[in-house]
Coordinates of N, CA and C in Angstrom, one line a residue:
Chain R
D811 N 114.1 100.7 80.4 CA 112.1 101.5 80.9 C 112.3 102.9 80.4
I812 N 111.1 103.1 80.2 CA 110.0 104.3 80.0 C 110.1 105.3 80.8
Q813 N 110.5 106.5 80.1 CA 110.9 107.4 81.4 C 110.1 108.6 80.6
M814 N 109.0 109.5 82.1 CA 108.3 110.4 81.5 C 108.6 111.8 81.8
T815 N 108.9 112.5 81.3 CA 109.1 113.7 81.9 C 108.6 115.0 81.3
Q816 N 107.5 115.8 82.4 CA 106.7 116.4 82.3 C 106.6 118.0 82.6
S817 N 106.9 119.1 81.7 CA 106.5 120.7 82.1 C 105.7 121.6 81.9
P818 N 105.7 122.6 82.4 CA 107.1 122.9 83.1 C 107.0 121.7 84.9
S819 N 107.5 122.4 85.6 CA 107.8 121.7 87.1 C 106.3 121.9 88.2
S820 N 106.7 123.8 87.5 CA 105.9 124.6 88.6 C 105.3 125.5 87.5
L821 N 103.8 126.1 87.7 CA 103.3 126.9 87.3 C 102.7 128.4 87.5
S822 N 102.7 129.6 87.9 CA 101.3 130.2 88.4 C 100.5 130.4 88.0
A823 N 99.3 130.5 87.5 CA 97.8 131.1 87.1 C 97.0 132.3 88.0
S824 N 96.0 132.2 87.5 CA 95.2 132.9 87.9 C 93.3 132.4 87.7
V825 N 92.6 132.5 88.4 CA 92.3 131.7 88.6 C 90.8 132.2 87.1
G826 N 90.2 131.1 86.3 CA 90.6 131.4 84.9 C 90.7 131.5 83.9
D827 N 92.8 131.4 84.5 CA 93.2 130.7 83.4 C 92.9 130.1 82.6
R828 N 93.5 129.6 81.2 CA 93.5 128.4 80.6 C 94.8 128.0 81.1
V829 N 94.9 126.8 81.5 CA 95.9 126.2 81.8 C 96.9 124.7 80.8
T830 N 98.1 125.0 80.3 CA 97.9 123.4 79.7 C 99.5 123.2 80.5
I831 N 99.8 121.4 80.6 CA 100.8 120.4 81.4 C 101.2 119.3 79.8
T832 N 102.5 119.8 80.4 CA 103.0 118.8 78.9 C 103.9 117.6 79.6
C833 N 103.5 116.4 78.4 CA 104.0 115.6 79.0 C 105.2 114.4 78.1
R834 N 106.0 114.2 78.3 CA 106.7 113.5 77.5 C 107.5 112.3 77.3
A835 N 106.9 111.2 76.7 CA 107.3 109.6 76.9 C 108.8 109.6 76.3
S836 N 109.6 108.7 76.6 CA 110.8 108.6 76.3 C 110.8 107.3 75.1
Q837 N 109.8 107.2 74.9 CA 109.3 106.1 73.9 C 108.3 106.1 73.4
N838 N 107.6 105.9 71.7 CA 106.3 105.3 71.6 C 105.8 104.8 72.6
I839 N 104.5 105.7 73.2 CA 103.5 104.6 74.4 C 101.7 104.7 73.4
N840 N 101.6 105.0 72.0 CA 100.6 105.0 71.9 C 99.5 106.2 73.1
N841 N 98.7 105.6 72.8 CA 97.7 106.4 73.6 C 97.5 106.3 75.2
Y842 N 99.1 105.2 75.5 CA 98.4 104.7 76.8 C 98.7 105.3 78.1
L843 N 98.5 106.6 78.4 CA 99.2 107.6 79.5 C 97.3 108.5 80.1
A844 N 97.8 108.2 81.4 CA 96.9 108.5 82.1 C 97.2 110.5 83.2
W845 N 96.6 110.9 83.6 CA 96.6 112.2 84.0 C 96.1 111.9 85.9
Y846 N 96.6 112.1 86.6 CA 96.6 112.3 88.5 C 96.2 113.8 88.9
Q847 N 95.5 114.2 89.3 CA 96.1 115.1 90.4 C 95.7 115.1 91.8
Q848 N 96.5 115.6 92.4 CA 96.8 115.5 93.9 C 97.2 116.7 94.6
K849 N 96.2 116.8 95.5 CA 95.9 118.3 96.9 C 96.6 117.9 97.7
P850 N 97.7 118.4 98.4 CA 98.4 118.4 99.7 C 97.9 117.3 100.8
G851 N 98.4 116.4 100.9 CA 97.7 116.1 102.0 C 97.2 114.6 101.5
K852 N 96.7 114.4 100.2 CA 96.2 113.5 100.0 C 96.7 112.4 99.1
A853 N 96.0 111.6 99.0 CA 96.2 110.3 97.5 C 96.1 111.2 96.3
P854 N 96.1 110.9 95.4 CA 95.9 111.0 93.9 C 94.9 110.3 93.7
N855 N 95.0 111.4 92.2 CA 92.8 111.6 92.0 C 93.3 111.2 90.2
I856 N 92.3 110.2 89.8 CA 92.3 110.0 88.4 C 92.0 110.8 87.3
L857 N 92.6 111.6 86.8 CA 91.9 112.4 85.8 C 91.3 112.0 84.3
I858 N 92.0 111.5 83.8 CA 91.9 111.4 82.7 C 92.7 109.6 82.4
Y859 N 91.9 109.0 81.9 CA 93.5 107.5 80.8 C 92.7 107.7 79.3
A860 N 93.9 106.7 78.8 CA 93.8 106.6 77.6 C 94.1 108.2 76.7
A861 N 95.1 109.0 77.6 CA 95.3 110.1 76.4 C 94.3 111.3 76.6
S862 N 93.0 110.8 76.4 CA 91.6 111.8 76.3 C 90.9 111.6 76.9
S863 N 90.6 110.3 77.8 CA 89.1 109.3 77.9 C 88.8 110.3 79.5
L864 N 87.8 111.1 79.4 CA 88.0 111.7 80.7 C 87.2 111.3 81.9
Q865 N 87.8 110.1 82.6 CA 87.4 109.7 84.1 C 85.8 110.0 84.4
S866 N 85.1 109.1 84.6 CA 83.3 109.6 85.5 C 83.7 110.8 86.6
G867 N 83.0 111.4 86.9 CA 83.3 112.3 87.8 C 83.6 113.7 87.6
V868 N 85.1 113.5 86.8 CA 85.3 114.4 86.4 C 85.5 115.6 85.7
P869 N 85.4 117.4 86.4 CA 84.8 118.6 85.5 C 85.7 117.8 83.8
S870 N 84.3 118.6 83.5 CA 84.4 118.5 81.9 C 85.5 120.3 81.1
R871 N 86.5 120.7 82.9 CA 87.0 122.2 82.3 C 88.9 121.0 82.0
F872 N 88.7 119.7 82.7 CA 89.8 118.9 82.2 C 89.7 118.7 81.1
S873 N 91.3 118.4 80.2 CA 91.0 117.6 78.6 C 93.1 116.9 78.8
G874 N 92.7 115.9 78.0 CA 94.0 115.7 77.5 C 93.9 115.0 76.1
S875 N 95.2 115.0 75.4 CA 95.0 114.7 74.3 C 96.9 114.2 74.5
G876 N 96.8 113.9 72.8 CA 98.2 113.5 72.5 C 98.5 112.0 72.0
S877 N 99.3 111.9 71.3 CA 99.4 109.9 71.4 C 100.9 110.3 70.9
G878 N 101.6 108.5 70.9 CA 103.3 108.5 70.5 C 103.7 109.0 71.3
T879 N 104.5 110.2 71.7 CA 105.7 110.1 72.8 C 105.2 111.8 73.4
D880 N 104.4 112.5 72.8 CA 103.8 113.6 73.3 C 102.4 113.7 73.8
F881 N 101.9 114.7 75.5 CA 100.8 114.6 75.5 C 100.6 115.7 76.0
T882 N 99.4 116.0 76.4 CA 98.8 117.8 76.8 C 97.5 117.2 77.9
L883 N 98.2 118.2 79.4 CA 97.4 118.4 79.9 C 95.9 120.0 79.9
T884 N 95.2 120.2 79.8 CA 94.7 121.4 79.5 C 93.2 121.5 80.4
I885 N 93.5 122.3 81.5 CA 92.7 123.0 82.9 C 91.8 124.3 81.4
S886 N 90.8 124.1 81.0 CA 89.9 125.3 79.8 C 90.3 126.6 81.2
S887 N 90.1 126.3 82.1 CA 89.2 127.7 82.8 C 89.7 127.3 84.3
L888 N 91.2 127.7 85.0 CA 91.3 127.5 86.2 C 90.4 127.6 87.3
Q889 N 90.1 127.0 88.2 CA 89.0 126.9 89.7 C 90.1 126.9 90.4
P890 N 89.4 127.3 91.9 CA 90.2 127.0 93.0 C 90.3 126.1 93.8
E891 N 89.8 125.2 93.2 CA 89.7 124.0 93.5 C 90.6 123.4 93.2
D892 N 91.4 123.5 91.8 CA 92.5 123.3 90.7 C 93.7 123.2 91.4
F893 N 94.0 124.3 92.2 CA 95.6 124.5 92.7 C 95.8 123.1 93.1
A894 N 96.5 121.5 92.3 CA 97.1 120.9 93.0 C 98.6 120.5 91.7
T895 N 99.2 119.2 92.5 CA 100.3 119.1 91.6 C 99.5 118.0 90.8
Y896 N 100.1 118.0 89.5 CA 98.9 117.4 88.8 C 99.9 116.2 88.0
Y897 N 100.4 114.9 87.9 CA 101.3 113.7 87.1 C 100.8 113.3 86.6
C898 N 101.6 113.1 85.2 CA 101.0 111.9 84.2 C 101.6 110.8 84.4
Q899 N 101.7 109.4 84.2 CA 101.6 107.9 83.7 C 101.2 107.5 82.7
Q900 N 102.7 106.5 82.8 CA 102.6 105.8 80.7 C 101.8 104.5 81.3
S901 N 101.4 103.7 80.6 CA 100.5 102.4 81.1 C 101.0 101.5 79.9
Y902 N 101.8 102.2 79.2 CA 102.7 101.0 77.8 C 102.9 100.1 78.2
S903 N 103.9 100.1 79.7 CA 104.4 99.0 79.9 C 104.0 98.5 81.2
A904 N 104.2 97.4 81.7 CA 104.0 97.2 82.8 C 104.2 97.8 83.9
R905 N 105.2 98.5 84.0 CA 105.8 99.7 84.7 C 105.4 100.2 84.4
L906 N 104.2 101.3 85.2 CA 103.9 102.0 85.3 C 104.5 103.6 85.7
V907 N 105.8 103.9 85.1 CA 106.1 104.8 85.4 C 105.5 106.3 85.3
F908 N 105.5 107.1 86.3 CA 105.0 108.6 87.1 C 105.8 109.7 85.9
G909 N 105.2 110.7 85.7 CA 106.1 111.7 85.4 C 106.3 112.6 86.5
G910 N 107.8 113.9 87.0 CA 108.4 113.9 87.9 C 107.0 115.4 89.0
G911 N 105.5 115.3 88.0 CA 105.0 116.3 88.1 C 104.9 117.5 88.3
T912 N 103.8 118.6 87.8 CA 103.7 119.6 87.9 C 102.5 120.4 89.0
K913 N 103.0 121.2 89.8 CA 102.8 121.9 90.9 C 101.8 123.4 90.5
V914 N 101.1 123.4 90.0 CA 99.8 124.6 89.9 C 99.3 125.4 90.9
E915 N 100.4 127.4 90.8 CA 100.3 127.0 92.1 C 99.3 128.8 91.8
I916 N 99.3 129.3 92.4 CA 98.4 130.0 92.6 C 99.0 131.8 92.5
K917 N 98.7 132.5 91.1 CA 99.4 133.8 91.0 C 99.2 135.1 91.8
Chain K
E1022 N 80.4 100.0 99.3 CA 82.0 101.7 99.0 C 82.9 100.5 99.1
V1023 N 84.1 101.0 96.9 CA 85.4 100.4 96.5 C 86.1 100.9 98.2
Q1024 N 86.9 100.3 98.4 CA 87.3 101.1 99.3 C 89.4 100.3 99.6
L1025 N 90.1 101.1 99.7 CA 91.9 100.6 99.8 C 92.0 101.0 101.4
V1026 N 91.9 100.2 102.5 CA 92.5 101.0 103.9 C 94.0 100.3 104.3
Q1027 N 94.6 101.5 104.5 CA 95.9 101.5 105.0 C 96.3 101.0 106.5
S1028 N 97.2 100.5 107.0 CA 97.6 100.4 108.3 C 97.8 101.9 108.9
G1029 N 98.5 101.9 109.8 CA 98.9 103.6 110.0 C 100.5 103.9 110.5
A1030 N 100.8 104.8 110.5 CA 102.0 105.2 110.6 C 102.5 105.0 111.2
E1031 N 104.2 104.8 110.8 CA 105.2 103.5 111.9 C 106.4 104.5 111.6
L1032 N 106.8 104.5 112.7 CA 108.3 105.4 113.0 C 109.0 104.0 113.7
K1033 N 110.1 104.4 113.2 CA 111.4 102.9 113.0 C 112.3 103.0 112.7
K1034 N 113.6 102.4 113.6 CA 115.0 102.5 113.4 C 115.6 101.8 111.9
P1035 N 117.2 102.5 111.9 CA 117.2 101.6 111.2 C 118.0 101.2 111.3
G1036 N 117.6 99.7 109.7 CA 117.6 98.3 110.5 C 116.8 97.4 110.8
E1037 N 115.5 97.7 111.4 CA 114.6 97.3 111.8 C 113.6 96.8 110.6
S1038 N 112.7 96.0 110.6 CA 112.1 94.9 109.2 C 110.4 96.0 109.9
L1039 N 109.9 95.8 108.2 CA 108.2 96.5 108.5 C 107.6 96.1 107.5
K1040 N 106.1 95.5 108.0 CA 105.3 95.1 106.6 C 104.1 95.9 107.1
I1041 N 103.7 96.6 106.4 CA 102.1 97.9 106.0 C 101.5 97.0 105.0
S1042 N 100.3 97.1 105.3 CA 99.6 97.0 104.7 C 98.2 97.5 104.1
C1043 N 97.3 96.5 103.1 CA 96.5 96.9 102.6 C 95.4 97.0 102.7
K1044 N 93.7 96.5 103.4 CA 93.2 95.7 103.0 C 92.1 96.5 102.0
G1045 N 91.6 95.9 101.2 CA 90.7 96.7 99.9 C 88.8 95.6 100.6
S1046 N 88.2 96.7 100.2 CA 86.6 96.5 100.3 C 85.7 96.5 99.5
G1047 N 84.6 96.5 99.6 CA 84.0 96.3 98.8 C 83.8 96.0 96.9
Y1048 N 84.9 94.9 96.6 CA 85.1 95.0 94.8 C 85.1 93.1 95.5
S1049 N 85.5 92.8 94.3 CA 86.4 91.1 94.1 C 88.1 91.3 94.0
F1050 N 88.0 91.2 95.1 CA 89.8 91.8 95.9 C 90.9 91.1 94.9
I1051 N 90.7 89.6 94.6 CA 91.4 88.9 93.3 C 91.3 89.0 91.6
T1052 N 90.7 90.1 91.4 CA 90.4 90.1 90.1 C 91.6 91.7 89.9
Y1053 N 91.6 92.0 90.9 CA 92.6 93.4 90.3 C 94.0 94.0 91.1
W1054 N 94.5 94.6 90.2 CA 95.8 94.5 90.4 C 95.7 95.4 91.8
I1055 N 97.0 95.0 92.6 CA 97.4 96.3 93.4 C 98.2 96.8 93.5
A1056 N 98.9 98.3 93.0 CA 99.7 99.1 93.2 C 100.5 99.5 94.9
W1057 N 101.4 99.3 94.6 CA 102.2 100.3 95.5 C 103.3 101.7 95.2
V1058 N 103.3 102.4 95.6 CA 103.7 104.2 94.9 C 104.4 104.6 96.2
R1059 N 105.4 105.8 96.3 CA 106.0 105.8 97.1 C 106.0 107.4 97.0
Q1060 N 106.3 108.3 97.9 CA 106.1 109.2 97.7 C 107.1 110.1 98.8
M1061 N 108.5 110.6 98.3 CA 109.0 111.0 99.8 C 109.0 112.2 100.0
P1062 N 109.1 112.6 101.4 CA 108.6 113.9 101.9 C 109.5 114.7 100.2
G1063 N 108.3 115.9 100.3 CA 108.4 117.3 98.9 C 108.5 116.8 97.9
K1064 N 108.5 115.7 97.6 CA 109.2 114.9 96.0 C 108.1 114.3 95.4
G1065 N 107.8 113.8 93.9 CA 106.9 113.2 93.6 C 106.5 111.9 93.6
L1066 N 106.0 111.2 92.5 CA 105.1 110.0 93.0 C 106.5 108.8 92.4
E1067 N 106.3 107.5 93.0 CA 107.5 107.0 92.6 C 106.3 105.1 92.5
W1068 N 106.5 104.4 90.9 CA 105.9 103.1 90.8 C 106.8 102.6 91.7
M1069 N 106.6 101.6 92.5 CA 106.8 100.8 93.5 C 107.0 99.5 93.2
G1070 N 105.8 98.8 92.5 CA 105.8 97.3 92.2 C 104.4 96.7 92.0
I1071 N 103.9 96.4 91.8 CA 102.2 95.7 91.4 C 102.2 94.2 92.0
I1072 N 100.7 94.0 92.1 CA 101.0 92.0 92.5 C 99.3 91.8 92.1
Y1073 N 99.3 91.4 91.8 CA 98.3 90.3 91.3 C 97.2 88.9 92.0
P1074 N 96.3 89.3 93.0 CA 95.8 88.5 94.1 C 95.2 87.4 93.3
G1075 N 95.3 86.9 93.0 CA 94.5 86.2 91.7 C 95.4 85.2 92.3
D1076 N 96.9 85.6 91.4 CA 98.2 84.6 91.4 C 99.2 85.1 92.3
S1077 N 99.1 85.5 92.6 CA 100.3 86.8 93.7 C 101.8 86.9 92.6
D1078 N 101.1 86.9 91.3 CA 102.1 87.6 90.0 C 102.7 88.8 90.8
T1079 N 103.5 89.1 90.9 CA 104.5 90.3 91.0 C 105.5 90.9 90.3
R1080 N 105.5 92.1 90.0 CA 106.2 93.2 88.8 C 106.5 94.2 90.3
Y1081 N 108.4 94.6 90.1 CA 108.9 95.9 90.3 C 109.0 96.3 89.6
G1082 N 109.0 98.0 90.2 CA 110.9 98.5 89.5 C 111.7 98.6 89.3
P1083 N 112.5 99.0 88.3 CA 113.9 98.5 88.7 C 114.7 99.4 90.5
S1084 N 114.2 100.5 90.5 CA 114.6 101.4 92.0 C 114.0 100.3 93.1
F1085 N 113.5 99.6 93.0 CA 112.9 98.5 93.7 C 113.1 97.8 94.0
Q1086 N 113.4 96.5 92.8 CA 113.6 94.7 93.3 C 114.6 95.3 93.9
G1087 N 114.3 93.5 95.0 CA 115.2 93.1 96.0 C 115.3 94.0 97.5
Q1088 N 114.7 95.5 97.2 CA 114.7 96.1 98.4 C 113.2 96.0 99.0
V1089 N 112.6 96.0 99.0 CA 111.3 95.1 99.3 C 110.3 94.1 98.9
T1090 N 109.6 93.9 99.2 CA 108.6 92.6 98.5 C 107.1 92.7 98.8
I1091 N 106.8 92.6 98.1 CA 105.2 93.1 97.8 C 104.6 91.7 97.7
S1092 N 103.6 91.7 98.5 CA 102.6 89.8 99.2 C 101.5 89.8 98.9
V1093 N 100.8 89.1 99.3 CA 99.6 89.4 99.2 C 98.6 88.4 100.1
D1094 N 97.2 88.5 100.9 CA 96.6 87.4 101.5 C 95.5 87.3 101.1
K1095 N 95.3 86.6 100.1 CA 93.8 86.9 99.2 C 92.6 85.8 100.4
S1096 N 92.6 85.7 101.7 CA 91.9 85.3 102.5 C 91.1 86.2 103.3
T1097 N 92.2 87.3 103.2 CA 92.1 88.7 104.5 C 91.7 89.9 103.3
N1098 N 92.0 89.4 102.0 CA 91.8 90.6 100.5 C 93.3 91.7 101.2
T1099 N 94.1 90.6 101.7 CA 94.8 92.4 102.3 C 96.4 91.9 101.3
A1100 N 96.9 93.1 101.0 CA 98.4 93.2 100.2 C 99.5 93.8 101.5
Y1101 N 100.4 93.5 101.0 CA 101.3 93.7 101.9 C 102.4 94.7 101.2
L1102 N 102.9 95.3 101.9 CA 104.5 95.8 101.4 C 105.7 95.7 103.2
Q1103 N 107.0 95.4 102.3 CA 107.3 95.0 103.1 C 109.3 94.7 103.4
W1104 N 109.8 95.6 104.2 CA 111.0 95.1 104.3 C 112.2 94.8 105.2
S1105 N 113.3 94.1 104.9 CA 113.7 93.3 106.0 C 114.1 94.1 106.8
S1106 N 115.0 95.1 105.5 CA 116.5 96.4 106.8 C 115.8 97.8 106.6
L1107 N 115.2 98.3 107.2 CA 114.7 100.0 107.1 C 116.2 100.6 107.0
K1108 N 116.3 102.1 106.0 CA 117.2 102.7 105.7 C 116.4 104.4 106.2
A1109 N 117.0 105.4 107.0 CA 116.4 106.6 106.6 C 115.8 106.9 105.2
S1110 N 116.6 106.7 104.3 CA 116.0 107.3 102.7 C 114.5 106.2 102.6
D1111 N 114.1 105.3 103.3 CA 113.1 104.8 103.2 C 111.3 105.6 103.7
T1112 N 112.1 106.7 104.6 CA 111.4 107.5 105.1 C 110.0 108.2 104.1
A1113 N 109.0 107.9 104.3 CA 107.5 108.4 102.4 C 106.7 108.4 103.6
I1114 N 105.5 108.8 102.6 CA 104.5 108.1 102.4 C 104.5 106.9 101.8
Y1115 N 104.0 105.8 101.9 CA 103.6 105.0 100.8 C 102.5 104.6 100.5
Y1116 N 101.8 104.9 99.2 CA 100.1 104.4 99.0 C 99.9 103.3 98.2
C1117 N 98.6 102.8 98.3 CA 98.7 101.4 97.8 C 97.1 102.1 96.8
A1118 N 97.3 101.4 95.7 CA 96.4 101.4 94.6 C 95.8 100.7 94.0
R1119 N 94.9 100.9 93.5 CA 94.0 99.8 92.5 C 93.9 100.0 91.5
R1120 N 94.7 98.5 90.3 CA 94.7 99.2 88.9 C 93.1 98.7 88.1
E1121 N 92.6 99.3 87.5 CA 91.3 100.0 86.2 C 91.8 99.3 85.7
Q1122 N 91.4 98.9 84.6 CA 90.8 98.7 83.2 C 89.9 99.0 82.7
Q1123 N 89.8 100.2 81.2 CA 89.3 100.4 80.6 C 89.0 99.8 79.4
L1124 N 88.3 99.2 77.8 CA 88.6 99.3 76.6 C 87.9 100.3 76.0
V1125 N 89.5 100.8 75.3 CA 89.0 102.2 75.1 C 89.6 102.0 73.0
G1126 N 88.3 101.5 72.3 CA 88.3 101.0 70.9 C 88.7 99.7 71.1
D1127 N 89.9 98.9 71.0 CA 90.4 97.5 70.7 C 90.8 97.5 72.2
F1128 N 91.1 97.9 72.6 CA 92.6 98.0 73.6 C 92.1 98.4 75.1
Y1129 N 92.7 97.7 76.2 CA 92.3 97.9 77.4 C 93.4 99.2 77.7
H1130 N 93.4 99.6 78.5 CA 94.2 100.7 79.0 C 93.9 101.3 80.6
Y1131 N 95.1 101.1 81.2 CA 95.1 100.5 82.6 C 95.6 102.1 83.5
Y1132 N 95.0 102.0 84.8 CA 95.5 103.4 85.7 C 94.5 102.7 86.7
M1133 N 95.4 103.9 88.3 CA 95.3 103.8 89.3 C 93.8 104.7 89.7
D1134 N 92.9 103.6 90.1 CA 91.5 104.5 90.3 C 90.7 104.4 91.7
V1135 N 91.3 103.6 92.8 CA 91.0 103.7 94.1 C 92.5 103.3 94.8
W1136 N 92.3 104.6 96.0 CA 94.3 104.4 97.0 C 93.6 104.4 97.9
G1137 N 94.2 103.8 98.6 CA 94.3 104.0 100.1 C 94.8 105.7 100.1
K1138 N 94.5 106.2 101.5 CA 95.3 107.4 102.2 C 96.8 107.0 102.9
G1139 N 97.3 106.4 102.8 CA 98.8 106.1 102.7 C 99.0 106.3 103.6
T1140 N 100.3 105.3 103.9 CA 101.0 105.0 105.5 C 102.0 105.5 105.6
T1141 N 102.6 106.7 106.0 CA 103.6 107.3 106.5 C 104.8 106.4 107.4
V1142 N 105.6 105.9 106.9 CA 107.2 105.4 107.8 C 107.9 106.7 107.2
T1143 N 108.6 106.4 108.9 CA 109.4 107.3 109.0 C 110.3 106.8 109.9
V1144 N 111.7 106.5 109.4 CA 113.1 105.7 110.0 C 114.0 106.7 110.3
S1145 N 114.6 107.1 111.7 CA 115.6 107.8 111.7 C 115.4 106.9 113.3
S1146 N 116.8 107.1 113.3 CA 117.5 106.9 115.0 C 117.5 107.3 115.9

């Protein structure tokens, strides 16, 4: 099975900061990669699919890049509502495995 | 409005059986795969498995094969996740989610676009 590894597992940042989260796949998954945001006590919410396609309604400060095994989620200017946990998920294989998550906390 | 409505919280004892539900509305239920995702207390998301309501084709994650059963009732637009004998380690929040597909270039990409609010399952003696 494909394994997904995120880094860092947590980070502290301030409002207005540029934040980058990395996700690495254990094998080539082309651009079959999605990113989700989860806030405490809530279900996850899709942000990006196909590595770089922004889901409708998601603010443009979120962007994704990468292909093959290495991917990045970038928040260009962190807002108070962005403090949450972020997960990547591969969709190359039928078993849609998630990464371990990155918690973005307030500095 | 497209939504998935999950059944309520459960408190069970080890060894008991359980079946939780996820009812879809506002869309053609039989044409979208429904996935189940586990989140243990303070932990990340784990993909358990997925079912296609149109023909009940089901796939399981390796850690969940043989541990749970995913099923569907097309007549009521409801997907189910069940256990025959619960363990304390099954304590978690369980989410159902709809799998969307989008054509990007020449290929379809898949992601979970609609989620239920989650069902909290607590297993304790």
